[in-house]
Tab-separated table of C-alpha atoms in Angstrom:
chain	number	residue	atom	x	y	z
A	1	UNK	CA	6.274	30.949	11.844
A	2	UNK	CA	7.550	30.558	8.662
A	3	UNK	CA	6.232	28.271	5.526
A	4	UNK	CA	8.054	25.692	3.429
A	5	UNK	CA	6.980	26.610	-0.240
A	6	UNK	CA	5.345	23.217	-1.806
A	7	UNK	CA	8.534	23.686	-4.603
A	8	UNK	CA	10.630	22.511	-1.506
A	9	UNK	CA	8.860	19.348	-0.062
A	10	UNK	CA	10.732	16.508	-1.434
A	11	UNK	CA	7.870	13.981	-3.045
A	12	UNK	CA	7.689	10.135	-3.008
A	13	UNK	CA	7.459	8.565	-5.861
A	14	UNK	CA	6.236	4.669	-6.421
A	15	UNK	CA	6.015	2.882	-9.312
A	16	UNK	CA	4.310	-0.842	-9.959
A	17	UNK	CA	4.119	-2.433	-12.651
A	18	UNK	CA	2.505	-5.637	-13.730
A	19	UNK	CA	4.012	-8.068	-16.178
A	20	UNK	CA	2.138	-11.325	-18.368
A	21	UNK	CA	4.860	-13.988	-18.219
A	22	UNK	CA	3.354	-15.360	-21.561
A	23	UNK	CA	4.354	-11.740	-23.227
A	24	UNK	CA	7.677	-11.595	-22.123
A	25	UNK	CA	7.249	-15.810	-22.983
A	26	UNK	CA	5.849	-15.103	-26.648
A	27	UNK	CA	8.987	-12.050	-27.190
A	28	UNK	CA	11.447	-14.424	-26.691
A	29	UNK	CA	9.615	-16.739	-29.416
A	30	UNK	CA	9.474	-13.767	-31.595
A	31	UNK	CA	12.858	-11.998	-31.557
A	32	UNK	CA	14.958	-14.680	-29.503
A	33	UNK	CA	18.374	-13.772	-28.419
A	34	UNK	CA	17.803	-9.854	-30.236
A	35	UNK	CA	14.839	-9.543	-27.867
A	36	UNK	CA	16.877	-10.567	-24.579
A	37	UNK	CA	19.687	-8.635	-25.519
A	38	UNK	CA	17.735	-5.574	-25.999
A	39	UNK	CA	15.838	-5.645	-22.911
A	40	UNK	CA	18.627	-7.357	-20.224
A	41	UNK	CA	21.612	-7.037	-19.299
A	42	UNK	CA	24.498	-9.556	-19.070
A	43	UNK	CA	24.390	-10.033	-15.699
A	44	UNK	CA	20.646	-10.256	-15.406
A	45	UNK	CA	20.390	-12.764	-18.479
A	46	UNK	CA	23.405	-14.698	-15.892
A	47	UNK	CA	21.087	-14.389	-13.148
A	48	UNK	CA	17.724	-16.013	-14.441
A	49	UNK	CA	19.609	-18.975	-16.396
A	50	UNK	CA	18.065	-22.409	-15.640
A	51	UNK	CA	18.808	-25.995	-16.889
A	52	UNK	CA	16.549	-25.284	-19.783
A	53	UNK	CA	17.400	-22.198	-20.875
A	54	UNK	CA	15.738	-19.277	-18.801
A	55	UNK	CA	13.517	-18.585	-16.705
A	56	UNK	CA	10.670	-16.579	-18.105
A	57	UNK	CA	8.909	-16.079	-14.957
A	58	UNK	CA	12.557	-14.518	-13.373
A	59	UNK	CA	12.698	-12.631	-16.285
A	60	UNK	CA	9.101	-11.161	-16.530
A	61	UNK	CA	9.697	-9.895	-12.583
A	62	UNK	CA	12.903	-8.049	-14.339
A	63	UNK	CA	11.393	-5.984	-17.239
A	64	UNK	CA	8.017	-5.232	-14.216
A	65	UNK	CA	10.809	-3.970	-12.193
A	66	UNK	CA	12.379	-1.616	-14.999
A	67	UNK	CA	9.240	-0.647	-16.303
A	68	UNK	CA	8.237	0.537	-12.248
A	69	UNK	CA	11.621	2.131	-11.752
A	70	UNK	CA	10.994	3.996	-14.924
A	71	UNK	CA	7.448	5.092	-14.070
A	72	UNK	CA	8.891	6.546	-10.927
A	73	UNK	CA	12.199	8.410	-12.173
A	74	UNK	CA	10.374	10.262	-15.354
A	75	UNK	CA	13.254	10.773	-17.693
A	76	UNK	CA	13.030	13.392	-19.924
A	77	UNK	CA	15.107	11.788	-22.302
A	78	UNK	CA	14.041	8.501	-21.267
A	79	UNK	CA	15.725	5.177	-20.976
A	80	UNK	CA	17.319	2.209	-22.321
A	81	UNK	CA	16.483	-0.851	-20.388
A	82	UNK	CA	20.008	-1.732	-19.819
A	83	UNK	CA	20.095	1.945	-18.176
A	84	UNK	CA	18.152	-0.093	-15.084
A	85	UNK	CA	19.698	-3.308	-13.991
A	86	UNK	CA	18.271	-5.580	-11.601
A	87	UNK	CA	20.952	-7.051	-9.193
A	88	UNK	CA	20.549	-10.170	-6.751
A	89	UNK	CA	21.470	-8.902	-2.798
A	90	UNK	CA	23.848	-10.988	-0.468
A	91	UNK	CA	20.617	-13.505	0.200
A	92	UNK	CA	20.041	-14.009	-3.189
A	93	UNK	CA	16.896	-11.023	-3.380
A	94	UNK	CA	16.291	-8.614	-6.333
C-alpha cells in the first residue's frame, strides 16, 4: 500500500475575523472619504449606501470579511484591500 506524503494533502484553511462597528465608525470620522477609499472598493462603497450616507454596520461586515480572507490566503507579498472585494449574490448575500 502506498503513502501520500503530508507535502501532498491539500489543507483547509478558515479565517474569522471580528470587527467593532464603532472602529470602522470612528475611521470614517477620522480620515472620511481617504479612509473609505483606501479600504473599499467602488462597488462595495455602491453596495452599503443608505439614505444617510452609509452603512457602518454593512461596512464593518466588509473589512471582517477581507481581513478573514486574508488570514486564510497568507500572501507573501500581502494585500491591498481593494485586492479582496466583497460582492452581493443573485439574492442580495455577501
Amino acid at each position: 500500500m502506498t503513502g501520500v506524503a503530508l507535502g501532498d494533502v491539500a489543507r483547509l484553511r478558515v479565517g474569522t475575523d471580528l470587527v467593532h462597528v464603532s472602529e470602522i465608525s470612528n475611521s470614517i470620522e477620522a480620515f472620511g472619504e481617504r479612509y473609505l477609499a483606501r479600504v473599499f472598493t467602488p462597488a462595495e462603497l455602491l453596495t452599503c449606501r443608505s439614505t444617510n450616507g452609509y452603512s457602518v454596520e454593512r461596512l464593518a461586515a466588509r473589512f471582517a470579511a477581507k481581513e478573514a480572507a486574508t488570514k486564510v490566503l497568507r500572501p507573501d507579498e500581502g494585500l491591498s484591500y481593494h485586492n479582496i472585494e466583497i460582492v452581493l449574490d443573485d439574492a442580495g448575500a455577501p
